């Protein structure tokens, strides 16, 4: 209700919830109590029922001032996800990423600063490892030079600090041989965006030139299998494919 107080009313299927995140407090309210809280925050006159509600909430500390925690480990993350580019080599029919035209690229100095930050946090907190992931907003391998640079930088940073560094990536799997070799050699965690059945993959996830992408992604999956690499598959369901979910799972 008043952001400066960090006091909010949320709603779910059962009704209103009063939430004070900085005080780690939560309370289930009815609509009348929401009105009482609103009048209290606005400085309006309170009747007897309002006063009873406010007194109960005050007894639990809902209206006490709270400073943001200064040493909360959640404020010092040990993993980061980077978006190397908003460009993509596919033109998926349901996606916002730009398959053609101007592309925005992540600045190398920004990427290195992010790696430095999570690595330093991991060292400070006594963690044994930190994680750098790549995702999109696009296909990470579209900006292959930056991907290579930051992966090498991440490994170097880990070695310098005596920490393990874990590299993860979400990719569409339509990769060149050089990119696929790099994927197998460098990444600890891999997630492939793949719509499963060949006809669905080709129709929903074509290359920018309109050619189907199934054979390219199928080759990537086979290479991952042959290398014994653990990976995940995520499929996007549309009105055309949701009825075929069982077929997709069985095919995969």
PDB file of C-alpha atoms in Angstrom, residues 81 133-136 138-141 166-175 180 183-184 187-195 205 217 220-221 224 229-236 252:
ATOM      1  CA  UNK A  81      22.930 -15.311 -15.888  1.00  0.00           C
ATOM      2  CA  UNK A 133      25.082 -19.026 -16.985  1.00  0.00           C
ATOM      3  CA  UNK A 134      24.178 -17.894 -20.491  1.00  0.00           C
ATOM      4  CA  UNK A 135      20.618 -17.455 -21.725  1.00  0.00           C
ATOM      5  CA  UNK A 136      18.519 -15.223 -23.983  1.00  0.00           C
ATOM      6  CA  UNK A 138      18.199 -14.512 -28.080  1.00  0.00           C
ATOM      7  CA  UNK A 139      20.571 -17.391 -28.808  1.00  0.00           C
ATOM      8  CA  UNK A 140      23.796 -17.143 -26.766  1.00  0.00           C
ATOM      9  CA  UNK A 141      25.887 -18.716 -29.548  1.00  0.00           C
ATOM     10  CA  UNK A 166      30.403 -23.833 -13.165  1.00  0.00           C
ATOM     11  CA  UNK A 167      29.247 -22.837 -16.632  1.00  0.00           C
ATOM     12  CA  UNK A 168      25.649 -23.380 -17.771  1.00  0.00           C
ATOM     13  CA  UNK A 169      23.781 -22.490 -20.955  1.00  0.00           C
ATOM     14  CA  UNK A 170      20.338 -22.529 -22.510  1.00  0.00           C
ATOM     15  CA  UNK A 171      20.569 -22.887 -26.284  1.00  0.00           C
ATOM     16  CA  UNK A 172      18.380 -23.743 -29.242  1.00  0.00           C
ATOM     17  CA  UNK A 173      20.880 -26.446 -30.216  1.00  0.00           C
ATOM     18  CA  UNK A 174      21.142 -25.363 -33.872  1.00  0.00           C
ATOM     19  CA  UNK A 175      24.922 -25.098 -33.776  1.00  0.00           C
ATOM     20  CA  UNK A 180      29.002 -27.848 -30.684  1.00  0.00           C
ATOM     21  CA  UNK A 183      29.514 -26.728 -25.898  1.00  0.00           C
ATOM     22  CA  UNK A 184      30.724 -30.247 -25.123  1.00  0.00           C
ATOM     23  CA  UNK A 187      29.671 -26.431 -20.219  1.00  0.00           C
ATOM     24  CA  UNK A 188      28.673 -28.236 -17.038  1.00  0.00           C
ATOM     25  CA  UNK A 189      24.929 -27.707 -17.476  1.00  0.00           C
ATOM     26  CA  UNK A 190      23.060 -27.617 -20.792  1.00  0.00           C
ATOM     27  CA  UNK A 191      19.401 -26.941 -21.543  1.00  0.00           C
ATOM     28  CA  UNK A 192      18.131 -27.391 -25.101  1.00  0.00           C
ATOM     29  CA  UNK A 193      15.025 -25.633 -26.412  1.00  0.00           C
ATOM     30  CA  UNK A 194      13.470 -28.335 -28.584  1.00  0.00           C
ATOM     31  CA  UNK A 195       9.840 -28.863 -29.506  1.00  0.00           C
ATOM     32  CA  UNK A 205      11.284 -23.309 -34.869  1.00  0.00           C
ATOM     33  CA  UNK A 217      19.141 -29.981 -33.208  1.00  0.00           C
ATOM     34  CA  UNK A 220      23.331 -31.816 -31.247  1.00  0.00           C
ATOM     35  CA  UNK A 221      21.283 -34.123 -29.033  1.00  0.00           C
ATOM     36  CA  UNK A 224      25.399 -34.869 -26.247  1.00  0.00           C
ATOM     37  CA  UNK A 229      26.578 -35.244 -21.192  1.00  0.00           C
ATOM     38  CA  UNK A 230      23.698 -34.508 -18.839  1.00  0.00           C
ATOM     39  CA  UNK A 231      21.240 -32.068 -20.374  1.00  0.00           C
ATOM     40  CA  UNK A 232      17.652 -30.931 -20.142  1.00  0.00           C
ATOM     41  CA  UNK A 233      15.057 -30.350 -22.835  1.00  0.00           C
ATOM     42  CA  UNK A 234      12.371 -27.654 -22.706  1.00  0.00           C
ATOM     43  CA  UNK A 235       9.553 -27.637 -25.222  1.00  0.00           C
ATOM     44  CA  UNK A 236       7.210 -24.757 -25.950  1.00  0.00           C
ATOM     45  CA  UNK A 252      12.208 -37.547 -26.722  1.00  0.00           C
TER      46      UNK A 252
END
